[in-house]
Tab-separated table of C-alpha atoms and ligand atoms in Angstrom:
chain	number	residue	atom	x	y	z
Q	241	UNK	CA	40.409	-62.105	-119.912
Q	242	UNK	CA	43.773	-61.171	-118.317
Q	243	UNK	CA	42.491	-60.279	-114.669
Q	244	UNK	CA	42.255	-63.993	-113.952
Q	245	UNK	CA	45.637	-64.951	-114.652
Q	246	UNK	CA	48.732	-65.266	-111.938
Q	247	UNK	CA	51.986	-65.453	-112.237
Q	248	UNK	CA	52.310	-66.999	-107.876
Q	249	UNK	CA	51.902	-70.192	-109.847
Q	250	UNK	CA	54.392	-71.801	-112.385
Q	251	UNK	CA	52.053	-74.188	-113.820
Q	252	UNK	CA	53.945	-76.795	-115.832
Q	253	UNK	CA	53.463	-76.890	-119.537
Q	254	UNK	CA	50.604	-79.991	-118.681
Q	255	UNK	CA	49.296	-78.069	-116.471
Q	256	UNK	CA	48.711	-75.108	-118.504
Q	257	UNK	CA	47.497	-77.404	-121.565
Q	258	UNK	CA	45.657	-79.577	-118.838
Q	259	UNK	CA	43.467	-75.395	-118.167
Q	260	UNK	CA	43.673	-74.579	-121.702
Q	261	UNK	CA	41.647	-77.251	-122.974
Q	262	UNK	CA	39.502	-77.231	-119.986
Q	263	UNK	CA	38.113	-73.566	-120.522
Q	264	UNK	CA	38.206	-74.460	-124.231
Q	265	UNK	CA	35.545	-76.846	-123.962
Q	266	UNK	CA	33.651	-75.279	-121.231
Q	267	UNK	CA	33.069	-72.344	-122.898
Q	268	UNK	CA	31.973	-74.011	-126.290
Q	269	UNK	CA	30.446	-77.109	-124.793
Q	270	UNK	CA	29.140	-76.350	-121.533
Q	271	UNK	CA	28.430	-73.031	-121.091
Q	272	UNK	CA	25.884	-72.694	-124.163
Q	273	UNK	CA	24.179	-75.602	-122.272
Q	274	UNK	CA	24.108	-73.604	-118.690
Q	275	UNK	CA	20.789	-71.565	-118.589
Q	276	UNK	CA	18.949	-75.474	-119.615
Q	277	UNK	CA	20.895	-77.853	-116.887
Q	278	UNK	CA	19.640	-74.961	-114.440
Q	279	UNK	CA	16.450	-74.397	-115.616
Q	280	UNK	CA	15.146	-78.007	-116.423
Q	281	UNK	CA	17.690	-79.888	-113.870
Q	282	UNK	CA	18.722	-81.159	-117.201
Q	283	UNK	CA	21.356	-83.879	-116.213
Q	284	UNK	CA	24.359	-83.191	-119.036
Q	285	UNK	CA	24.976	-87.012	-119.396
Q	286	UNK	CA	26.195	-86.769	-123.153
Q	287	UNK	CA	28.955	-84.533	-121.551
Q	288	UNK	CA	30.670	-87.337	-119.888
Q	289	UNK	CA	31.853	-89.062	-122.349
Q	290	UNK	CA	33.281	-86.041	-123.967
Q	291	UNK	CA	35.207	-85.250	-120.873
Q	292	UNK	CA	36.299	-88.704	-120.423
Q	293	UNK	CA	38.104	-88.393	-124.171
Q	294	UNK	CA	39.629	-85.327	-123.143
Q	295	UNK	CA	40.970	-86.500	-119.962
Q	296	UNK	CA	38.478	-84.085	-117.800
Q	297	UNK	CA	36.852	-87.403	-116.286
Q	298	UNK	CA	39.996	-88.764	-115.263
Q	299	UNK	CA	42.299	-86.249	-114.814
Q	300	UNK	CA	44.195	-87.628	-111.460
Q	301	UNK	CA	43.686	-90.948	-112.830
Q	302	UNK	CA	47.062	-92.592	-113.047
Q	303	UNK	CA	48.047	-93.492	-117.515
Q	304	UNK	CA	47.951	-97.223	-116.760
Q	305	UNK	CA	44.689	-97.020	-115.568
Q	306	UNK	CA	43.428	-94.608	-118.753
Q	307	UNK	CA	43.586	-91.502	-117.139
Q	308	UNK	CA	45.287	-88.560	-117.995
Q	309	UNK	CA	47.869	-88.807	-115.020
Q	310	UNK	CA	47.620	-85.513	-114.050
Q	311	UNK	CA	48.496	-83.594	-110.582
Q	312	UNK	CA	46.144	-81.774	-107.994
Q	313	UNK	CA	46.870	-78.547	-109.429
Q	314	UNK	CA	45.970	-79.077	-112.751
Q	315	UNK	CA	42.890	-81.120	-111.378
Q	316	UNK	CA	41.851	-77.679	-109.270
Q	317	UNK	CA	41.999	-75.370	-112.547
Q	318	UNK	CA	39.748	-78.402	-114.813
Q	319	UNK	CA	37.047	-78.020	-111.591
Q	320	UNK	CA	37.042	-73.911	-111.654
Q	321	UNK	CA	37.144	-73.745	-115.650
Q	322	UNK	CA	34.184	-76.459	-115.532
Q	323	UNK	CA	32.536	-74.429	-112.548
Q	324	UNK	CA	32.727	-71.226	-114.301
Q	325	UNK	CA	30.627	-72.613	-117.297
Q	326	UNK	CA	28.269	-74.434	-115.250
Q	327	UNK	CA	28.558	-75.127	-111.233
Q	328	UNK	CA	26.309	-78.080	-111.987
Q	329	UNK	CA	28.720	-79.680	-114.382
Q	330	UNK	CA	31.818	-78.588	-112.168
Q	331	UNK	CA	30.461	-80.564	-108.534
Q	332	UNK	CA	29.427	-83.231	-111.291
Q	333	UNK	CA	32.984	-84.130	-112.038
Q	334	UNK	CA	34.400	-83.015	-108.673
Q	335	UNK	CA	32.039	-85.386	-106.632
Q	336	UNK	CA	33.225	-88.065	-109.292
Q	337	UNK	CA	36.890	-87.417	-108.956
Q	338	UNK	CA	37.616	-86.071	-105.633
Q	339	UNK	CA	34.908	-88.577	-103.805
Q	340	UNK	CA	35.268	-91.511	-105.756
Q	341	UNK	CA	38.150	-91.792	-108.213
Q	342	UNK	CA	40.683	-90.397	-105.051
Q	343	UNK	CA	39.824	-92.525	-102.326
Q	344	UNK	CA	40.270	-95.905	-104.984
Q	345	UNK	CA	43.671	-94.586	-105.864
Q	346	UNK	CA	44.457	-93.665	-102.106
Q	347	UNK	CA	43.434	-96.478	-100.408
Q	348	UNK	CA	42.280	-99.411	-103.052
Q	349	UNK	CA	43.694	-102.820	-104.205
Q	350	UNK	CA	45.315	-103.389	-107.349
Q	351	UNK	CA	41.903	-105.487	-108.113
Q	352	UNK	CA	39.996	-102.748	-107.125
Q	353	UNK	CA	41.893	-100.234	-109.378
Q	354	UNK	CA	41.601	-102.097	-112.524
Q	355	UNK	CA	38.258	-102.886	-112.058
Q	356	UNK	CA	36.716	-99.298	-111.844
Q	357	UNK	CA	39.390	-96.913	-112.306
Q	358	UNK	CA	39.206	-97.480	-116.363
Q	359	UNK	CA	35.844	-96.967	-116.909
Q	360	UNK	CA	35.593	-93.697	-114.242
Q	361	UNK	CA	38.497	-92.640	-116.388
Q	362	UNK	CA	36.861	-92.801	-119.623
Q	363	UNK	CA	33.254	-91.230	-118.361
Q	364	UNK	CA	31.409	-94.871	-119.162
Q	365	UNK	CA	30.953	-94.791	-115.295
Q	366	UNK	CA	30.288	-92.156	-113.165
Q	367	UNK	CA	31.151	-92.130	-109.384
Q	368	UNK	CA	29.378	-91.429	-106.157
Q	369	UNK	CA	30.387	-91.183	-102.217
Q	370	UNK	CA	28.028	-92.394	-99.574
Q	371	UNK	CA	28.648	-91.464	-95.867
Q	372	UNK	CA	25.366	-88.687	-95.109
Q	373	UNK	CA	22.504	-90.217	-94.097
Q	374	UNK	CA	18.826	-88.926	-93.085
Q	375	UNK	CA	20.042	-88.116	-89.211
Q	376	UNK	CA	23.705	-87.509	-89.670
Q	377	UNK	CA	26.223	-85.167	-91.647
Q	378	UNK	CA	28.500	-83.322	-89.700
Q	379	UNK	CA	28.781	-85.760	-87.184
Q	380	UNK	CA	30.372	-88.567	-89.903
Q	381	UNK	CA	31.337	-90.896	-86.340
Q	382	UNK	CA	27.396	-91.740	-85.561
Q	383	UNK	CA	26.339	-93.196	-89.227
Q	384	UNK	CA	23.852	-96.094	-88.828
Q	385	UNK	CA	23.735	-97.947	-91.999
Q	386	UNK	CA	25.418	-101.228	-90.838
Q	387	UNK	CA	27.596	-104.171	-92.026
Q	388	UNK	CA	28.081	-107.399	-90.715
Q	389	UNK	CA	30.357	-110.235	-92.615
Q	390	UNK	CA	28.517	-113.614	-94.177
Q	391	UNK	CA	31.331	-115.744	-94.900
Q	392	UNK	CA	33.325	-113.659	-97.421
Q	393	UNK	CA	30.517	-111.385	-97.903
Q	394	UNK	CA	29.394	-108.052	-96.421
Q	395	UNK	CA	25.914	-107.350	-96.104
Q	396	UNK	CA	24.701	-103.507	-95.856
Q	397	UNK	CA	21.384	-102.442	-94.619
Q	398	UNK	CA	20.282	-98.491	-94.205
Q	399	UNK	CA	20.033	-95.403	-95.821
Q	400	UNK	CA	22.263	-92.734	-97.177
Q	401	UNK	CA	21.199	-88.931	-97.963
Q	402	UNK	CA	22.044	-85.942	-100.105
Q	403	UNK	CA	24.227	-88.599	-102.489
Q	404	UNK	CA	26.006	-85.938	-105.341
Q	405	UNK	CA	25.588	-87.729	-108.462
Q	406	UNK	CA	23.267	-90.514	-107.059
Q	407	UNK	CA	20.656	-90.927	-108.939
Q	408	UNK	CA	22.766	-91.439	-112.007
Q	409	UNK	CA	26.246	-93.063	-110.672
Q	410	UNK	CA	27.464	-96.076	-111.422
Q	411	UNK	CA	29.975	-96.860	-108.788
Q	412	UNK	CA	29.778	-95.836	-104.955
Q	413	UNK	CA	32.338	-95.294	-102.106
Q	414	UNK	CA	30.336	-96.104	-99.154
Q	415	UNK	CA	30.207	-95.796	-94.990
Q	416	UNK	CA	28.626	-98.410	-93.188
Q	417	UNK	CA	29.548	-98.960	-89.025
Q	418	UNK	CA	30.241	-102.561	-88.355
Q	419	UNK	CA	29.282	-101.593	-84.677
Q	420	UNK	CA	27.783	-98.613	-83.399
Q	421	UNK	CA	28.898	-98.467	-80.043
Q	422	UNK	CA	32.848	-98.137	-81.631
Q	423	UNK	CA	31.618	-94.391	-82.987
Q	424	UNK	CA	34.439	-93.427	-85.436
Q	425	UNK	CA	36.713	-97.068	-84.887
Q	426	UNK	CA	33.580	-98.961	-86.533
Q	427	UNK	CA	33.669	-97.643	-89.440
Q	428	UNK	CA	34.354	-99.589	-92.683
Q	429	UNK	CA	34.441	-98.286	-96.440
Q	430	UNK	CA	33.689	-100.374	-99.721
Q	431	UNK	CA	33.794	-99.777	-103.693
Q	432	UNK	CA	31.052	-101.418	-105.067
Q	433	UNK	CA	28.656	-101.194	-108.435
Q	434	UNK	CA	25.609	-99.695	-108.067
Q	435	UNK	CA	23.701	-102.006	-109.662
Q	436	UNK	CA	23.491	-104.500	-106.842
Q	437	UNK	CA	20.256	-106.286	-106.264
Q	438	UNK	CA	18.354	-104.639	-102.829
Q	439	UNK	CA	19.731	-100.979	-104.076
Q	440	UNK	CA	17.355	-98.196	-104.673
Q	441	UNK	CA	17.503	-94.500	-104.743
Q	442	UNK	CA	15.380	-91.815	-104.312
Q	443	UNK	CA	13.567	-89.256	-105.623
Q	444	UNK	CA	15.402	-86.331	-107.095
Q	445	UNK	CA	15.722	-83.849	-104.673
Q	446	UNK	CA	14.513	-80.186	-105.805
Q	447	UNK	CA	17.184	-78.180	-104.998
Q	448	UNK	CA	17.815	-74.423	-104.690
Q	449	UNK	CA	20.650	-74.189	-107.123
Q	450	UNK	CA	23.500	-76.731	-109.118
Q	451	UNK	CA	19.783	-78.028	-110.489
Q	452	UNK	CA	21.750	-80.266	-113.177
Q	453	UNK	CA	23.638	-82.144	-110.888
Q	454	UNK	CA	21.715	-85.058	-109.304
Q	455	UNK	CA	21.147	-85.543	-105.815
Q	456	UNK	CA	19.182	-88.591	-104.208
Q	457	UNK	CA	19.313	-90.834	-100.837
Q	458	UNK	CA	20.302	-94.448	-102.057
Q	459	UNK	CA	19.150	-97.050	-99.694
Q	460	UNK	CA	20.685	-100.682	-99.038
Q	461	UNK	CA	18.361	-103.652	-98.284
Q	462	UNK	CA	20.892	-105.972	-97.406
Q	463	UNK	CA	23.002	-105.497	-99.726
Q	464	UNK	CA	25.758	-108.281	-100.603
Q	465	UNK	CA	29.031	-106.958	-101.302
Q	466	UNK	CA	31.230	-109.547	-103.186
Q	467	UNK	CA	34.817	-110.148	-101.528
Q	468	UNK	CA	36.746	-107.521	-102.285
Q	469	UNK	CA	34.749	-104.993	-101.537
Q	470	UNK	CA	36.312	-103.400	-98.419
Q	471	UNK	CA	38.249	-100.238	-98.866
Q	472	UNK	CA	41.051	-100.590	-96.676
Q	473	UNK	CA	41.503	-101.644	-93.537
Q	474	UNK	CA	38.360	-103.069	-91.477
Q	475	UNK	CA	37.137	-100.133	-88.780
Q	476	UNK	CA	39.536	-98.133	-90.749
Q	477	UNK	CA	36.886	-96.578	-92.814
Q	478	UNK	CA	36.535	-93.036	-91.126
Q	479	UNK	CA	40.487	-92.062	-92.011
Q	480	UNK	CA	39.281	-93.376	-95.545
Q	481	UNK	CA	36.306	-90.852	-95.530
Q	482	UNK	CA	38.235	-87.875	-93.771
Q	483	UNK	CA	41.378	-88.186	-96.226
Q	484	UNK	CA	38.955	-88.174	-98.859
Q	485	UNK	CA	37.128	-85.336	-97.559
Q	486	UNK	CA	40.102	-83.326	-97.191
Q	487	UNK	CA	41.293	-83.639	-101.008
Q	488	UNK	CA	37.599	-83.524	-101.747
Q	489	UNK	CA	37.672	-79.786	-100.069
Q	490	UNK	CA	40.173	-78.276	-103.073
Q	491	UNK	CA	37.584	-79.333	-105.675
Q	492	UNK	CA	34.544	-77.407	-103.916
Q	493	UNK	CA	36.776	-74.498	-103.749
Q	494	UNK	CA	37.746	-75.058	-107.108
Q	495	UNK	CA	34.602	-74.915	-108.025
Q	496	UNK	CA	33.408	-71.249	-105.597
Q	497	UNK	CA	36.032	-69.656	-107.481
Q	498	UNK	CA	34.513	-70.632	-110.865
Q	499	UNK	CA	31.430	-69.451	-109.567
Q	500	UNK	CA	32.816	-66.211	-108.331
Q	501	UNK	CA	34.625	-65.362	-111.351
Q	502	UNK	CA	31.582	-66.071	-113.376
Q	503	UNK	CA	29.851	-63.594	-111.508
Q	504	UNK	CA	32.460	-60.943	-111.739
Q	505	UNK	CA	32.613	-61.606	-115.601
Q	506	UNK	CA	28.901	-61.025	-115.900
Q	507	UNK	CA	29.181	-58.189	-113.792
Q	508	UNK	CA	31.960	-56.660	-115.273
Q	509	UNK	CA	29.881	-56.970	-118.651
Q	510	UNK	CA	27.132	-55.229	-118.070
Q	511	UNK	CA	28.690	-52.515	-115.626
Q	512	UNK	CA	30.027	-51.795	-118.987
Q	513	UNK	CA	26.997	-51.654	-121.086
Q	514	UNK	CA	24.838	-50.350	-119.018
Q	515	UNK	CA	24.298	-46.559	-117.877
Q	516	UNK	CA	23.456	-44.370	-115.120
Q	517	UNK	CA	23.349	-40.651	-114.630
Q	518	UNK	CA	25.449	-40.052	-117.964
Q	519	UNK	CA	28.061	-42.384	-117.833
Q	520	UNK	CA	28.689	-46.741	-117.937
Q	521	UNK	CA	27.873	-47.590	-114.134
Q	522	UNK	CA	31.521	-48.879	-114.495
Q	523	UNK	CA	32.674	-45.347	-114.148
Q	524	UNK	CA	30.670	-44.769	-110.849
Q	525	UNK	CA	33.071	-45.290	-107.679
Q	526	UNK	CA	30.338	-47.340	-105.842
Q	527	UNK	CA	30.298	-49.732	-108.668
Q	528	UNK	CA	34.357	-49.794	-108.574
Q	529	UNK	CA	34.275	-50.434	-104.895
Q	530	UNK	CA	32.473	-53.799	-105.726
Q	531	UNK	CA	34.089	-54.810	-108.312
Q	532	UNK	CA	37.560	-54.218	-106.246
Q	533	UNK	CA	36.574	-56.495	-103.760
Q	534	UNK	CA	35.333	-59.198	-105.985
Q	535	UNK	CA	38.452	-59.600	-107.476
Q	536	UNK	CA	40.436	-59.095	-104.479
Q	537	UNK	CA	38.513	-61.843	-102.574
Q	538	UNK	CA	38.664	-63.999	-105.792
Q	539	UNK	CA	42.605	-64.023	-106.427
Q	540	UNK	CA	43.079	-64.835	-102.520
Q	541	UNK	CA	40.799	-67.778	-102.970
Q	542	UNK	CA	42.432	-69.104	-106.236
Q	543	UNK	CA	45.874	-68.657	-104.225
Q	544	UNK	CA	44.406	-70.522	-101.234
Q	545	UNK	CA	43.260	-73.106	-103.734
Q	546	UNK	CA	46.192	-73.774	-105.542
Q	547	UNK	CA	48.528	-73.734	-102.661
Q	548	UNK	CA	46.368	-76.526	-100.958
Q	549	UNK	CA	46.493	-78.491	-104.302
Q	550	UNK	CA	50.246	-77.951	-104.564
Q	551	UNK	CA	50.812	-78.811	-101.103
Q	552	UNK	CA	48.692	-82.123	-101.424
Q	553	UNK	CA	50.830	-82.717	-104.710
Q	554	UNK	CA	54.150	-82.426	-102.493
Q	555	UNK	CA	52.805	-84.898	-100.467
Q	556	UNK	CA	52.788	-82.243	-97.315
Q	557	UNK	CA	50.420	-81.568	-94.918
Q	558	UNK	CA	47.371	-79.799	-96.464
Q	559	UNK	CA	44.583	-80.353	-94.574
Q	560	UNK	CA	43.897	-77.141	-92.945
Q	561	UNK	CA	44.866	-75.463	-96.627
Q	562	UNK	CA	42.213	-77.439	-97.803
Q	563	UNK	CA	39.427	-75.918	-95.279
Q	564	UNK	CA	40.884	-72.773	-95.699
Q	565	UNK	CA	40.799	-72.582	-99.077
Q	566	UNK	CA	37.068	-74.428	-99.428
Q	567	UNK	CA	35.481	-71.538	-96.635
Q	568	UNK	CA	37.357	-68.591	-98.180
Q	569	UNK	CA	35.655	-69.443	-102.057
Q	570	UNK	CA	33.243	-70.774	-100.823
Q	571	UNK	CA	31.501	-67.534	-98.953
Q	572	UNK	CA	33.724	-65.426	-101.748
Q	573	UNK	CA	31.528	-66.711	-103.729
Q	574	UNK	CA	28.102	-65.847	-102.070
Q	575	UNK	CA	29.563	-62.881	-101.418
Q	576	UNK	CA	29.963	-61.776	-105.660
Q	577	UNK	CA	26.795	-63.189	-106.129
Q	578	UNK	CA	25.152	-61.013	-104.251
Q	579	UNK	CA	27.439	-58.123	-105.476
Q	580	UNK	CA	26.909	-59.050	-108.702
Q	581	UNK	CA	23.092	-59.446	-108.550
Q	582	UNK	CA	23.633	-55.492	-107.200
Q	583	UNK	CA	25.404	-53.897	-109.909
Q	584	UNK	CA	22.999	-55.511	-111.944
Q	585	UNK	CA	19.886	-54.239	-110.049
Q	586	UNK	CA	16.527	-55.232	-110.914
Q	587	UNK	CA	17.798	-57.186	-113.746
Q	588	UNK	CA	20.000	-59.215	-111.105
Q	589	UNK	CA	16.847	-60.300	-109.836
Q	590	UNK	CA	15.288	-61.980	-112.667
Q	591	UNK	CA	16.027	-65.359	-114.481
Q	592	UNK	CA	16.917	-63.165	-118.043
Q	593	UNK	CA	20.446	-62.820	-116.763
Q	594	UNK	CA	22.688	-65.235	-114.652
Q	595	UNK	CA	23.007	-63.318	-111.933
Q	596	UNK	CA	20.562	-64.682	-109.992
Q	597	UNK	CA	21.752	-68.430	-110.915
Q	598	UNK	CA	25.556	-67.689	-109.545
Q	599	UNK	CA	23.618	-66.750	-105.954
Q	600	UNK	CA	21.691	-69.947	-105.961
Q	601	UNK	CA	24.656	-71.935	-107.045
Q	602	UNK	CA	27.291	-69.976	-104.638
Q	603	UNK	CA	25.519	-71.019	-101.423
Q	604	UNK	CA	25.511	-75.027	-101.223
Q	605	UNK	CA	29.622	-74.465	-101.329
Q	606	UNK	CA	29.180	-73.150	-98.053
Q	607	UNK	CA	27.371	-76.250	-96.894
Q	608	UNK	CA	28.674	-79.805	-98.662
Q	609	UNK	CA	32.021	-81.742	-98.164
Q	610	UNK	CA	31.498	-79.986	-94.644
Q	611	UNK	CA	29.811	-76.899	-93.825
Q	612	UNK	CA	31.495	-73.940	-92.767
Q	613	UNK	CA	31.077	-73.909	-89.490
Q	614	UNK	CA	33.084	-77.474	-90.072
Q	615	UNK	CA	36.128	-75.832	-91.978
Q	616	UNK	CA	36.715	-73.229	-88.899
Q	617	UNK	CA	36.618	-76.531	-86.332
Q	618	UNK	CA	38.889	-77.580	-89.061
Q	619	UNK	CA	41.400	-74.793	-89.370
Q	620	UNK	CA	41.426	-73.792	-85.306
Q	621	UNK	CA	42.195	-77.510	-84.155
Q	622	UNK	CA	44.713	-78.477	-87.072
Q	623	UNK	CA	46.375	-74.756	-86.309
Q	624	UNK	CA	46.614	-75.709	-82.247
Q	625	UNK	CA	48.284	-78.840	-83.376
Q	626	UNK	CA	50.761	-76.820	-85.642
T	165	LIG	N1	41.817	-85.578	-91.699
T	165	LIG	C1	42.411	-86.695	-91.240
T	165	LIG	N2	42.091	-87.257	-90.074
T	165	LIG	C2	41.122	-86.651	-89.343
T	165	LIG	C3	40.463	-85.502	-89.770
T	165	LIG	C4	40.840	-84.949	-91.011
T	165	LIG	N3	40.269	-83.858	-91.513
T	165	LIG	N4	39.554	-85.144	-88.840
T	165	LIG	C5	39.636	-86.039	-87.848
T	165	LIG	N5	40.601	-86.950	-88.156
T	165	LIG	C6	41.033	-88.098	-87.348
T	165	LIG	C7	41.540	-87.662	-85.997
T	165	LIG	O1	42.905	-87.323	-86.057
T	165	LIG	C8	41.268	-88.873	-85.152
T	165	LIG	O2	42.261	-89.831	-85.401
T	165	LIG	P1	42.754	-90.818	-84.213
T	165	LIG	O3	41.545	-91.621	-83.813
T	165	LIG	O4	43.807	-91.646	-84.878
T	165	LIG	O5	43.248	-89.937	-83.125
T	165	LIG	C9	39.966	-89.408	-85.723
T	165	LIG	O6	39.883	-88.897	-87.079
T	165	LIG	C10	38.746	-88.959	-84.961
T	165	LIG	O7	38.813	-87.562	-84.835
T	165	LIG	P2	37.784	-86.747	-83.953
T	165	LIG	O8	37.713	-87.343	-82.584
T	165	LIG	O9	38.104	-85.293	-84.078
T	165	LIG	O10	36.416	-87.114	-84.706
T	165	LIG	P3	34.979	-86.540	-84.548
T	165	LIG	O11	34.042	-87.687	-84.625
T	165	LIG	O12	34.900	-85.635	-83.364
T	165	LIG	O13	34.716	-85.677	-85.895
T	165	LIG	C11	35.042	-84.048	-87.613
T	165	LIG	C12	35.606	-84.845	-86.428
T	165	LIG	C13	33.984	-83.007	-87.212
T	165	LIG	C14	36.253	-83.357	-88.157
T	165	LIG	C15	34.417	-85.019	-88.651
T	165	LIG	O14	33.260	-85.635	-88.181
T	165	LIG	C16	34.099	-84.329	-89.957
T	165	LIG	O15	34.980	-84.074	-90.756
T	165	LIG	N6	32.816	-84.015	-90.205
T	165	LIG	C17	32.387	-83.425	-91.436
T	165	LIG	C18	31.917	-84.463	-92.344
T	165	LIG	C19	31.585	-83.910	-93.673
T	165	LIG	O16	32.345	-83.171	-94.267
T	165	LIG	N7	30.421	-84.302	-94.178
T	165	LIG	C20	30.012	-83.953	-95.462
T	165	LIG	C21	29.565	-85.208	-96.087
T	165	LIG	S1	30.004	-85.426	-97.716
T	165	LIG	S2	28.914	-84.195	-98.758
């Protein structure tokens, strides 16, 4: 399919390989296993460790940690390639890499590195980030769950909500305040194993669309975390969770566009199967006006996407890239959902084709790793600072 390729971007031969083998094994792994993870909320566990051989688990990972060592950009295309296939499978490895693999390579010890790094890498362990809870999400400063030290101990009691990949993770980044009254300068962040004694999670939530990715609260009944838990500075937690958020931002855009281009592709498809007064409906100009600004709106998003990633590889300032970029695909891709459930009409509407799954996918990118209303606080306040 040539419409999705650029030339704005010299990828580097790793890169390109780092793409290639990506969409290879989407489209002859995961895709043939879409319509299921959707309609059973089939979790695609035996995936992981087929990603993790390929590198897909690990792709920022640094080598000496088993990873494939790769850069943001090359990272961004694995996520839309994955997200194309399956937008269950895509936030699956996104949530794992951007919100749990990052922040440990950002901000973690050289303990804490070669203690979970290797087995995220390899897709033995799969990662989860913890800072939602049952009253707060946008507002990230007024968390409850708290932690208070016992000798070289921390112990964590509360609950945290909407947890991608929680039900099934192995290793958490979490939020906990260490005093409420200190709103954002309370805040402390930990690695830890999930398999702590006082953790439980709960139930599966039944969601509108990305059905195969698991999403549960996981609460803490004080919790022990063993010394050497602490991500980070003490009360430096929040600039752990906002850096991570930021980076976090290219993958969900990342994965819109996959989602977006998947529903062009399907569109594109059948505009040219099926027909309407005498001709494909590909030939009729209200179809082409569509399809025009599907692709238009998908391109800019990709660019967006790839700059952010390029800029956060050139270690320069990308946050407001990163919004940009995540509430551009992310409402580019509602928006060819919808267009493509239209050019498909009634059959849009029905679970034969995936039409109707791209819509129901498409629309929690406008709402996790910060809602949209979020990314334009984001973009106006970073731009006044500019
Ligand atoms: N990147 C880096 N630093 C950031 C930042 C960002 N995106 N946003 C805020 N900060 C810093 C500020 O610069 C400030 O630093 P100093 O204390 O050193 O001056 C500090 O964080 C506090 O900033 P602010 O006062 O603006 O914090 P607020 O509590 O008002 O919250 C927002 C700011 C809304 C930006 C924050 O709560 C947020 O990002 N919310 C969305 C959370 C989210 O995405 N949740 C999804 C959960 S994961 S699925």
């Amino acid at each position: 399919m040539v419409w999705r390729d650029s030339i704005a971007f010299d990828l580097s031969e790793e890169e390109n390989f780092a793409c290639e083998t990506a969409r290879a094994f989407a489209e002859k792994e995961v895709a043939p296993l879409a319509a299921k993870i959707d309609r059973d909320h089939y979790f695609p566990r035996e995936l992981l460790p087929k990603m993790g051989a390929l590198g897909l688990m690990g792709a920022i990972v640094p080598q000496e940690y088993g990873g494939a060592g790769l850069s943001t950009l090359a990272y961004a295309l694995i996520i839309e390639e994955l997200s194309a296939a399956c937008a269950s499978t895509g936030i699956i490895v996104s949530a794992h890499t951007s919100l749990c693999i990052s922040p440990i390579i950002e901000f973690g010890t050289d303990e804490q590195k070669e203690r979970f790094l290797p087995k995220l890498a390899s897709g033995e362990a799969l990662g989860c980030f913890a800072l939602s809870e049952p009253g707060t999400g946008s507002d990230a400063a007024a968390i409850k769950t708290t932690v208070r030290r016992e000798g070289d101990e921390f112990v964590i009691s509360g609950t945290k909500n909407w947890i991608t990949n929680g039900p099934e993770a192995d290793v958490c980044i979490l939020f906990a305040t260490s005093d409420t009254s200190k709103g954002n300068k309370g805040i402390c962040a930990f690695v830890h194993d999930l398999s702590l004694p006082g953790i439980s999670r709960g139930k599966r939530e039944d969601k509108l669309g990305i059905r195969g990715s698991p999403t549960s609260s996981i609460t803490y009944d004080n919790v022990r975390l063993p010394k050497g838990s602490m991500l980070y500075d003490e009360n430096r937690g929040f600039l752990v969770a906002m850096n991570t958020l930021n980076g976090g931002r290219i993958g969900v855009a990342a994965q819109a566009v996959g989602i977006a281009r998947s529903a062009l592709d399907d569109a594109l498809k059948y505009s040219k199967e099926r027909k309407a007064f005498g001709k494909n409906i590909c030939e009729h100009q209200s179809i082409q006006n569509y399809i025009a600004d599907m692709v238009c709106h998908i391109d800019s998003s990709r660019y967006l996407t790839l700059d952010a990633a390029k800029r956060k590889d050139g270690k320069r300032s990308f946050i407001r890239q990163a919004a940009m970029a995540k509430l551009f695909a992310s409402e580019t891709a509602m928006m060819c959902a919808v267009k493509g459930i239209q050019i498909h009409g009634g059959y849009g509407y029905v679970t034969d084709y995936p039409a109707e799954r791209h819509l129901r996918d498409a629309k929690i990118t406008e709402i996790y790793e910060g809602t949209s209303e979020i990314q334009r606080v984001l973009i106006a306040t970073q731009l006044l600072k500019e």
